XYZ file of C-alpha atoms in Angstrom:
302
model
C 64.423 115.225 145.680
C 67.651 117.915 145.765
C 66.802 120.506 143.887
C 69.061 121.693 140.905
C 71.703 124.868 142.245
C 71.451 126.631 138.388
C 74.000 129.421 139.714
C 76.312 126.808 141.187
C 76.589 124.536 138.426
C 77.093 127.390 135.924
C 79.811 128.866 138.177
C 81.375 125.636 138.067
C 80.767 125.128 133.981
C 82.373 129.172 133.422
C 85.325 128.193 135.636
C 86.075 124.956 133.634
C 85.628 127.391 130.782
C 88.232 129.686 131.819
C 90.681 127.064 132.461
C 90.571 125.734 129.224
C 91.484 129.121 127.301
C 94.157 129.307 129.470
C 95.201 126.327 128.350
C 94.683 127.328 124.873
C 96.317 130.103 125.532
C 99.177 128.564 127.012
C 98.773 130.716 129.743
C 100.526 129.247 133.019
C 99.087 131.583 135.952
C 95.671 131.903 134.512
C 95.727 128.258 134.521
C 96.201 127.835 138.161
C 94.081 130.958 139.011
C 91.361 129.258 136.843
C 91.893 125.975 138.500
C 91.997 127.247 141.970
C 88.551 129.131 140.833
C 87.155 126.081 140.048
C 88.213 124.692 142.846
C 86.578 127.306 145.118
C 83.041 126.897 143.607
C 83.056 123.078 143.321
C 85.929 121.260 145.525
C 84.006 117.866 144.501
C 84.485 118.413 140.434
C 85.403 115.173 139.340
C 88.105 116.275 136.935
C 90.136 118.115 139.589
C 92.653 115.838 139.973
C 93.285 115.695 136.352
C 93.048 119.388 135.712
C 95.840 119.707 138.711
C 98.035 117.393 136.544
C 97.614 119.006 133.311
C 98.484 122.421 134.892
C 101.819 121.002 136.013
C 102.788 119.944 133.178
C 102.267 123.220 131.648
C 103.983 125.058 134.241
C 106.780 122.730 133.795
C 106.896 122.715 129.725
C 109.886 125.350 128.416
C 108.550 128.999 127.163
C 111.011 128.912 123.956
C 114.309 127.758 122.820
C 116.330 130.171 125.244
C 114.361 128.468 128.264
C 117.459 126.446 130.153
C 114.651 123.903 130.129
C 114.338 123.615 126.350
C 114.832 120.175 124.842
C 118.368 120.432 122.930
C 119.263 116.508 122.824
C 117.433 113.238 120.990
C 117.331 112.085 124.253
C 115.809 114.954 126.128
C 113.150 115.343 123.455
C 112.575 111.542 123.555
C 112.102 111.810 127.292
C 109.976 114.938 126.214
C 107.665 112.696 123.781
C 107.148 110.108 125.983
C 105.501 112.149 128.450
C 103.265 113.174 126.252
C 102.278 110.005 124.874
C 101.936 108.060 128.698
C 101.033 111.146 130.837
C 99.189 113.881 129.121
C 97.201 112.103 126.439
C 95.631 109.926 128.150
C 94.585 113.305 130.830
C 93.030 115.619 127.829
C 91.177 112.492 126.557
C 88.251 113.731 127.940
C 88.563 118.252 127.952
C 87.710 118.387 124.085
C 89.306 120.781 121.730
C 90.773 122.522 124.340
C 92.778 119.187 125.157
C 93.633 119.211 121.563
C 94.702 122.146 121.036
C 96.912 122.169 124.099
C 98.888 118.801 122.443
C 98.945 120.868 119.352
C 101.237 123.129 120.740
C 103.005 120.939 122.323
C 104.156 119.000 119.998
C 104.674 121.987 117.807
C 107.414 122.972 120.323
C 108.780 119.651 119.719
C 109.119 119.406 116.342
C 111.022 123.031 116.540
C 113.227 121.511 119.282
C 113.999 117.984 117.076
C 114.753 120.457 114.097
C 117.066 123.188 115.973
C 118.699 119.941 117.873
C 119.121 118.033 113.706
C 117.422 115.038 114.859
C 117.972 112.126 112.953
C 114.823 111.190 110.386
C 115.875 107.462 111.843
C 114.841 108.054 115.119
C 111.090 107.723 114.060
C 108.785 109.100 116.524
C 111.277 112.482 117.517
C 112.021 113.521 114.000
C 110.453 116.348 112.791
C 107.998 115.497 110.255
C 107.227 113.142 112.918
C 106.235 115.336 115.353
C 104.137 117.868 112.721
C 102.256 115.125 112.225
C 101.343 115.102 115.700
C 101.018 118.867 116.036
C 98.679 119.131 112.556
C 101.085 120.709 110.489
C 101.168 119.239 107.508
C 103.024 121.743 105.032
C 106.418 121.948 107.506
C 105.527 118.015 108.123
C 105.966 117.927 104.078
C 108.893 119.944 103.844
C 111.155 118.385 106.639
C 110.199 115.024 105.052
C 111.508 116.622 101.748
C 115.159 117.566 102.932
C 115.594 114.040 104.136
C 118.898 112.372 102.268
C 118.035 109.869 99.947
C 113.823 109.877 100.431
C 112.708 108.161 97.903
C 114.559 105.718 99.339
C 113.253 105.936 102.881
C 110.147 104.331 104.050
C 109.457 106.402 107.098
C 110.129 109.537 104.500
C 107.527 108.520 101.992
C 104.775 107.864 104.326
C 105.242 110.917 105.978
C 104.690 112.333 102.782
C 101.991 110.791 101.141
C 100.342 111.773 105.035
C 101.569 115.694 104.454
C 100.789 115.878 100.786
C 96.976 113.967 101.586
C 96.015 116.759 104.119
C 97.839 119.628 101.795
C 94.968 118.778 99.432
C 97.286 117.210 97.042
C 96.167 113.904 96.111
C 98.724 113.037 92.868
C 101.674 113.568 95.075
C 100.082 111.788 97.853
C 99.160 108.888 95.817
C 102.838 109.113 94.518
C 104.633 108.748 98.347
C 102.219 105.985 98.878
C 103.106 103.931 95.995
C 106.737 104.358 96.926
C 105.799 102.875 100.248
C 104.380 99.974 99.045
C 107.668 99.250 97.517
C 109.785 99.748 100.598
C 107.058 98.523 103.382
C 104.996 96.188 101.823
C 104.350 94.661 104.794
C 102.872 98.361 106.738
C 101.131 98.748 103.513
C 97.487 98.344 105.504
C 98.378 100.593 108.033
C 99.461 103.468 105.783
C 95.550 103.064 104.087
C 94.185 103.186 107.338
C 95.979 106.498 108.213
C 95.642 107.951 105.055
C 92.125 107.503 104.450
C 92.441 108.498 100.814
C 89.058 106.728 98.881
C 89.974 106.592 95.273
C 93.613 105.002 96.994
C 91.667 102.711 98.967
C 89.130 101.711 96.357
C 92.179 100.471 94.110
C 94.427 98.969 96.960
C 90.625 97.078 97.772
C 90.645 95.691 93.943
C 94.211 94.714 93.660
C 93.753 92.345 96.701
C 90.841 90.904 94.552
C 92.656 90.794 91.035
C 95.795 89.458 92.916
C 95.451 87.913 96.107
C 98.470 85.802 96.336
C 100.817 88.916 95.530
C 102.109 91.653 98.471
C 102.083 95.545 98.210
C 105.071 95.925 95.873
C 103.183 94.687 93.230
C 100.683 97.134 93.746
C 101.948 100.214 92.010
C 102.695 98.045 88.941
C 99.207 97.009 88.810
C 97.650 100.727 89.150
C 100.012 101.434 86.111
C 98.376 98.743 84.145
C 94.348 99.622 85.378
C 94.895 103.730 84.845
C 97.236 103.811 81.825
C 96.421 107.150 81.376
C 97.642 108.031 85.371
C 100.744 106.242 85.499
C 103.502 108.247 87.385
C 107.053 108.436 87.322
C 108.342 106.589 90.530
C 112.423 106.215 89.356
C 114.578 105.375 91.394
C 113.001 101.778 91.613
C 114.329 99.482 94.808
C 115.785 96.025 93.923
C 112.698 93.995 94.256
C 110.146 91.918 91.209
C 107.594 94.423 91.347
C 109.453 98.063 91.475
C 110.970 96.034 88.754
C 108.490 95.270 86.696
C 107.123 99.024 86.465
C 109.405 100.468 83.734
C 108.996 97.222 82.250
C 105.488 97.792 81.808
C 106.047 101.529 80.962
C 107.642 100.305 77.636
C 105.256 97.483 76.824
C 102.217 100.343 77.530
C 104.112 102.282 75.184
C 105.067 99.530 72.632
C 101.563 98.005 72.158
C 100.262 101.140 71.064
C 102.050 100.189 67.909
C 101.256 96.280 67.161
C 103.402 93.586 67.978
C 107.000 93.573 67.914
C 110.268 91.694 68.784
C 111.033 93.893 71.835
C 107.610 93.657 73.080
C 108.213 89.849 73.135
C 111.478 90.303 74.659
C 109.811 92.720 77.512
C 106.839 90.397 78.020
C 109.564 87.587 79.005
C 111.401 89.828 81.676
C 107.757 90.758 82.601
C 107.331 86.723 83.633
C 110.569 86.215 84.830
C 109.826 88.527 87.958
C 106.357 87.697 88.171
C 104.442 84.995 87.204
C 101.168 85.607 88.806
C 101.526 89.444 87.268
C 102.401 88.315 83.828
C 99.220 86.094 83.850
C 96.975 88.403 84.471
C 98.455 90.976 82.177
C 97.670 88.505 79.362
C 93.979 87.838 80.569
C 93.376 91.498 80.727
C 95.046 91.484 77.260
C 93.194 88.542 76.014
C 89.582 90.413 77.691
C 90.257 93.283 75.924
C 90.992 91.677 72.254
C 87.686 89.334 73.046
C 85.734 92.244 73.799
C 86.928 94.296 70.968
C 86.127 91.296 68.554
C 82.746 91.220 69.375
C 82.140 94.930 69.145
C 83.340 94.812 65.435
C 81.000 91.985 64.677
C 78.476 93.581 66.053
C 77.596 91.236 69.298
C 77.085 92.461 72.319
C-alpha cells in the first residue's frame, strides 16, 4: 500500500491556495507564478489544465476603462459576455468562492463597460442592471433599472427590480416590481418566483393558482388586492389588458362597500364582469362567504 506524502500533498493544497487569492485578487503575475508553483510540486494535479485556462483569461481581461482592450461597443461587450457564460463558468464550477468571486468582478467590469458604452436596457443580457445581477450588486442593479425610460412599462425593467429591491431587503417594493411583471409577462410569471424566492410572494402566487386556476398572472395582482385589503399598492400606470384593468376597479368597490350598497357600486361590479368573468365570480362568493359567516356570528352559531 503507497504510503500518504503529508508534505507533498500540502505543498500542492498551499499552492492551489495561493492561486486562488490571486485570483481574488485579480492579480495576473501571481496567478501564473502560483500556477507554475503548483505546477512544480504536482505536474499530475488534475485541475491544471483548467487553472491554465482561467489564468488566460485573466491575463487577457482589460485592467480599466483606459485599457485599449476595454469593451466600448454592445457588440464587444456581447462578445465579452458570452465568454463568460460558455468558457469561464463552466471552468470555476468547481474552485469555490474563489471561482465566484473571480466572475464577480468580472462582470462588475462589465456592467461599468455596458453603462460608460449607454447600452440599450433592450439588449437584455448586456444591459447594466443585467450584468449587476450577475456581479451581486443589487443597489446599482436597482438604480440602473430605475433610470430606464418608461419602466413601469418595461418587463425586463420590473423584474430586474423586484430582483434588486428583494436582495436590498426591501420586500414592499419588491413585491410591487413583481406585480407589475405579472401584468406585462404573464407568461415568465413562474420563472420570476423561482428567481426571486420571496415566501410570503410565493405562498400567495401558490393560492391564487388554487382560487383561480383557469386565469393567467395578470389577474394575479388584482386578486392580492382583494385577499390583503389592507396591503393593496398603487401600481398606476395600468397596461391595456382585463386584469391591470380590473385593479382600480376594485380599488373603488373596496372603497365603496365600506359604505353599504350603492348605484355606482352596481355600476363598478358590471365593468368588474365585463373583463372578467371567472374574477367577478369569485369576488361574489368571497362576498357571499363573508355575509354567511357574519350572519351566523350575530346569531350566535358557530
Amino acid at each position: 500500500m503507497q504510503q500518504l506524502d503529508i508534505f507533498a500533498d500540502s505543498e500542492s493544497v498551499q499552492r492551489t491556495n495561493d492561486l486562488m487569492a490571486a485570483w481574488i485578487q485579480f492579480d495576473r503575475n501571481a496567478a501564473l507564478r502560483a500556477l507554475q508553483a503548483l505546477r512544480s510540486v504536482d505536474a499530475t494535479h488534475p485541475e491544471l489544465a483548467n487553472y491554465q485556462a482561467v489564468c488566460d483569461h485573466l491575463a487577457s481581461w482589460p485592467t480599466g476603462c483606459d485599457d485599449p482592450s476595454w469593451p466600448r461597443t454592445p457588440t464587444a461587450i456581447q462578445t465579452a459576455v458570452d465568454q463568460l457564460l460558455t468558457q469561464l463558468i463552466p471552468l470555476t464550477q468547481k474552485m469555490g468562492d474563489s471561482g465566484r468571486t473571480l466572475l464577480r468582478k468580472m462582470w462588475a467590469d462589465l456592467a461599468s463597460a455596458s453603462s460608460i458604452a449607454k447600452i440599450d436596457y433592450a439588449e437584455g443580457l448586456t444591459y447594466t442592471a443585467e450584468l449587476h445581477w450577475r456581479a451581486e450588486q443589487y443597489a446599482e442593479m436597482v438604480r440602473a433599472a430605475q433610470h430606464v425610460p418608461d419602466a413601469d412599462m418595461q418587463a425586463p425593467v420590473q423584474r430586474w427590480l423586484a430582483l434588486g429591491h428583494q436582495k436590498c431587503g426591501d420586500n414592499k417594493m419588491a413585491r410591487l416590481a413583481a406585480l407589475r411583471f405579472a401584468w406585462l409577462a404573464p407568461q415568465q410569471f413562474d420563472m420570476l418566483m423561482t428567481e426571486i424566492n420571496n415566501p410570503e410572494l410565493t405562498k400567495d402566487w401558490k393560492a391564487f393558482q388554487n382560487d383561480l386556476s383557469d386565469l393567467d398572472a395578470t389577474w394575479f395582482p388584482v386578486w392580492c388586492l382583494h385577499e390583503h385589503k389592507a396591503d393593496g399598492l398603487n401600481l398606476a400606470p395600468y397596461p391595456q389588458n382585463a386584469g391591470a384593468m380590473a385593479y382600480p376597479i376594485l380599488i373603488d368597490l373596496i372603497a365603496q362597500e365600506r359604505t353599504g350598497l350603492s348605484k355606482a357600486i352596481f355600476t363598478d361590479r358590471a365593468r368588474l364582469k365585463d373583463l372578467g368573468e371567472h374574477f367577478f365570480a369569485f369576488y361574489l362568493q368571497r362576498r357571499s362567504d363573508f355575509h354567511s359567516a357574519r350572519n351566523r356570528s350575530m346569531r350566535g352559531n358557530p
